[in-house]
Structure formats: C-alpha cells, structure tokens
Amino acid sequence: MRIMLFSIRVFFLILMLAFGLVSTSLLYPLLKQSSRDIITRCWSRHLMKVCGVRIVVEGQPILKGAVMWVANHVSWIDIFILNSCRTTSFIAKSEIRSWPVIGWLVASVGTIFIERGQRHAISRVSKSILGLFGNGACVGLFPEGTTTDGMDMRSLHTSLFEPPLRAMVPIQPVALVFTQHGRRSGAVAFVGEQTLVNNIWHLLSSRGVLVYVRFLEPLNQPGVPVEATRTEIAGEIRTAIIQELKKELA
C-alpha cells in the first residue's frame, strides 16, 4: 500500500513541480508582485496537499507589512508550509540552491542564500533583509541553523536578529508542531544522514501527517525600538516556541 500511495503522490508531485517551474520562469516576469504572491501561496498550499500534509493555522499571523517570522526547523517542507500562509522570503543555507528542482523553486520566490563560513556573508544577507523590509516583505528565519525532529529546539544563532531590531520590524515566533495519526511525531523530519530522496519517500508514503502552524505573539511592534539584546530576544523566542512544542495535543 505504501508503494501505491507513493506512486500516486509522486505523479502529482511531478505535475506540481512542473507547473511551479513554468510559473516562475515564464509567468512571474510578466506579473506584479501581488499576483506572484497569490500564485506562491496557492501553489504551496496545493503542494502540501499532494504531499499528504494537512496544515492547521493557529494564532494571528502578521499578514501585512514587514515582519520576520522565526520558526523551529524540521524539514524542507517548512518553507512551503509557511509560504502557504503568506509569501515569505527565507534565509537558507547555500547547499539548498543545488537541490534538483526544489532549489530552483525556493530561489525563484526570493530566498536569500547564506554561505556558511564566509566572512562577509552575514553583512551581505543583513543588507538584503533590510531591503526586503523596506518593501514590506515577510522574511522567514530558521535560527537553529539545522533541522531537528521537531520535539525540541536547539540554541539559536543570533546574528540575523539585528536587521529587524535595527529596522524596528516585528519579530513573530512560529512553532511548527508535526503530528501523525493524532500524535506528536518526527517521522517526516529531514534529519541525520537521511538523503532528500529518502525523506521524500517517507513523506509521500506516509498517512495522517498534520502540522499545526502556531503563530505566537510578536516580541515587538512596528516602529517601536527594542531595548533587549539579540541574545535576550533569541532566548525569548526559543522559550516561547519550546512551550508550544511541549504542549499536550487537544
């Protein structure tokens, strides 16, 4: 049964990816940003349906104006889960750019790639983030720097909290809580030595996968300066998200 389910889903996944490639390469250059955003949200939502992932949004996401969404990181699908809520420009490791098809798609929707270990990478990325904020964009950040099984959250890298603090842009924590058949699960997490192909097999052959996207209270308001340091901000975000990850399911 898993093979049959995988075969059906992978067929529709290929169709979705083909549509995504055509849209980003041919349609996007002809469209206004608002139209691109609508396509990105709808496409991301349907991509997750094809992958068998049900999304439940909780809380009040900031859907207008500049904002930084800061989330725990479980899998490559996190990008599309958040994009289904609002078109988001992510900060991602440069290795993703070389992934077949997926790398092209995430790059085409405004992902900023960071070269780990490069001396001037943080400065360059910070300037790009400030430019996006100037256009009223939503920027997504996974400050753990790697994926986990989604049951806890690692310590956070703080350097990229500087742009929203400097621009006085709201920072909104987001907890991604993955479940399967009604129970907390790390079954579809992209962790360890697992390859992308192997993770896609597990995802597309699984049933009952649901993710709660819990938007928490922003740490600051637009245009209001924050007295806290980056380390203090990171601590508040991590504590808030961990509390959500540890909550019992209703």
mmCIF file of C-alpha atoms in Angstrom, residues 127-226:
data_model
loop_
_atom_site.group_PDB
_atom_site.id
_atom_site.type_symbol
_atom_site.label_atom_id
_atom_site.label_comp_id
_atom_site.label_asym_id
_atom_site.label_seq_id
_atom_site.Cartn_x
_atom_site.Cartn_y
_atom_site.Cartn_z
ATOM 1 C CA LYS A 127 21.583 44.224 3.769
ATOM 2 C CA SER A 128 19.305 42.007 1.688
ATOM 3 C CA ILE A 129 16.935 41.554 4.636
ATOM 4 C CA LEU A 130 16.759 45.311 5.225
ATOM 5 C CA GLY A 131 15.915 45.764 1.533
ATOM 6 C CA LEU A 132 13.063 43.279 1.832
ATOM 7 C CA PHE A 133 11.753 45.022 4.940
ATOM 8 C CA GLY A 134 11.810 48.284 3.002
ATOM 9 C CA ASN A 135 9.391 46.668 0.536
ATOM 10 C CA GLY A 136 7.070 45.484 3.318
ATOM 11 C CA ALA A 137 8.056 41.838 2.912
ATOM 12 C CA CYS A 138 7.842 38.883 5.248
ATOM 13 C CA VAL A 139 11.231 37.290 5.962
ATOM 14 C CA GLY A 140 11.455 33.753 7.339
ATOM 15 C CA LEU A 141 14.320 32.619 9.551
ATOM 16 C CA PHE A 142 15.232 29.204 10.979
ATOM 17 C CA PRO A 143 17.861 30.322 13.504
ATOM 18 C CA GLU A 144 18.762 26.823 14.714
ATOM 19 C CA GLY A 145 20.834 26.518 11.552
ATOM 20 C CA THR A 146 19.798 22.882 11.074
ATOM 21 C CA THR A 147 16.761 20.610 11.260
ATOM 22 C CA THR A 148 15.559 18.615 14.280
ATOM 23 C CA ASP A 149 12.866 16.020 14.908
ATOM 24 C CA GLY A 150 10.540 18.834 15.980
ATOM 25 C CA MET A 151 10.236 17.730 19.605
ATOM 26 C CA ASP A 152 12.552 20.415 20.970
ATOM 27 C CA MET A 153 14.516 23.439 19.774
ATOM 28 C CA ARG A 154 18.283 23.887 19.747
ATOM 29 C CA SER A 155 20.126 27.050 20.735
ATOM 30 C CA LEU A 156 19.676 29.875 18.232
ATOM 31 C CA HIS A 157 22.147 31.815 16.115
ATOM 32 C CA THR A 158 21.518 35.487 16.884
ATOM 33 C CA SER A 159 23.346 37.441 14.161
ATOM 34 C CA LEU A 160 20.344 37.785 11.815
ATOM 35 C CA PHE A 161 18.117 39.238 14.523
ATOM 36 C CA GLU A 162 19.996 42.505 14.044
ATOM 37 C CA PRO A 163 18.170 43.657 10.835
ATOM 38 C CA PRO A 164 14.600 43.555 12.294
ATOM 39 C CA LEU A 165 15.813 45.205 15.504
ATOM 40 C CA ARG A 166 17.554 47.951 13.540
ATOM 41 C CA ALA A 167 14.546 48.475 11.239
ATOM 42 C CA MET A 168 12.090 48.201 14.192
ATOM 43 C CA VAL A 169 10.215 45.438 12.359
ATOM 44 C CA PRO A 170 8.036 42.952 14.318
ATOM 45 C CA ILE A 171 9.619 39.594 15.147
ATOM 46 C CA GLN A 172 6.956 36.885 15.370
ATOM 47 C CA PRO A 173 7.808 33.400 16.698
ATOM 48 C CA VAL A 174 6.193 30.472 14.890
ATOM 49 C CA ALA A 175 6.004 26.925 16.282
ATOM 50 C CA LEU A 176 5.738 24.090 13.747
ATOM 51 C CA VAL A 177 4.191 21.129 15.559
ATOM 52 C CA PHE A 178 4.175 17.932 13.487
ATOM 53 C CA THR A 179 1.812 15.063 14.237
ATOM 54 C CA GLN A 180 0.885 11.763 12.650
ATOM 55 C CA HIS A 181 -2.404 9.990 13.324
ATOM 56 C CA GLY A 182 -3.125 12.462 16.111
ATOM 57 C CA ARG A 183 0.166 12.010 17.989
ATOM 58 C CA ARG A 184 3.387 14.034 18.060
ATOM 59 C CA SER A 185 5.798 12.580 15.541
ATOM 60 C CA GLY A 186 9.167 13.187 13.937
ATOM 61 C CA ALA A 187 8.519 10.638 11.199
ATOM 62 C CA VAL A 188 8.833 13.093 8.303
ATOM 63 C CA ALA A 189 11.677 15.145 9.807
ATOM 64 C CA PHE A 190 14.659 15.627 7.495
ATOM 65 C CA VAL A 191 17.461 14.873 9.952
ATOM 66 C CA GLY A 192 20.723 12.989 10.381
ATOM 67 C CA GLU A 193 22.297 11.274 7.397
ATOM 68 C CA GLN A 194 18.998 10.929 5.549
ATOM 69 C CA THR A 195 19.088 11.951 1.887
ATOM 70 C CA LEU A 196 16.500 14.191 0.252
ATOM 71 C CA VAL A 197 15.276 11.264 -1.873
ATOM 72 C CA ASN A 198 14.871 9.068 1.192
ATOM 73 C CA ASN A 199 12.983 11.815 3.028
ATOM 74 C CA ILE A 200 10.645 12.329 0.072
ATOM 75 C CA TRP A 201 9.916 8.584 0.082
ATOM 76 C CA HIS A 202 8.993 8.688 3.782
ATOM 77 C CA LEU A 203 6.843 11.776 3.306
ATOM 78 C CA LEU A 204 4.940 10.657 0.235
ATOM 79 C CA SER A 205 4.313 7.142 1.552
ATOM 80 C CA SER A 206 3.020 8.310 4.952
ATOM 81 C CA ARG A 207 -0.568 8.857 6.026
ATOM 82 C CA GLY A 208 -2.095 11.084 8.678
ATOM 83 C CA VAL A 209 0.589 13.811 8.670
ATOM 84 C CA LEU A 210 -0.637 17.114 10.099
ATOM 85 C CA VAL A 211 1.284 20.223 11.107
ATOM 86 C CA TYR A 212 -0.013 22.882 13.471
ATOM 87 C CA VAL A 213 1.409 26.265 12.493
ATOM 88 C CA ARG A 214 1.156 28.251 15.716
ATOM 89 C CA PHE A 215 1.751 31.977 15.335
ATOM 90 C CA LEU A 216 2.700 33.420 18.711
ATOM 91 C CA GLU A 217 2.580 36.988 19.975
ATOM 92 C CA PRO A 218 5.203 39.209 18.285
ATOM 93 C CA LEU A 219 8.033 40.329 20.542
ATOM 94 C CA ASN A 220 7.771 43.944 19.401
ATOM 95 C CA GLN A 221 5.515 46.321 17.492
ATOM 96 C CA PRO A 222 6.207 48.152 14.194
ATOM 97 C CA GLY A 223 8.302 51.265 14.640
ATOM 98 C CA VAL A 224 8.899 50.668 18.348
ATOM 99 C CA PRO A 225 12.552 50.266 19.407
ATOM 100 C CA VAL A 226 13.520 47.212 21.449
#
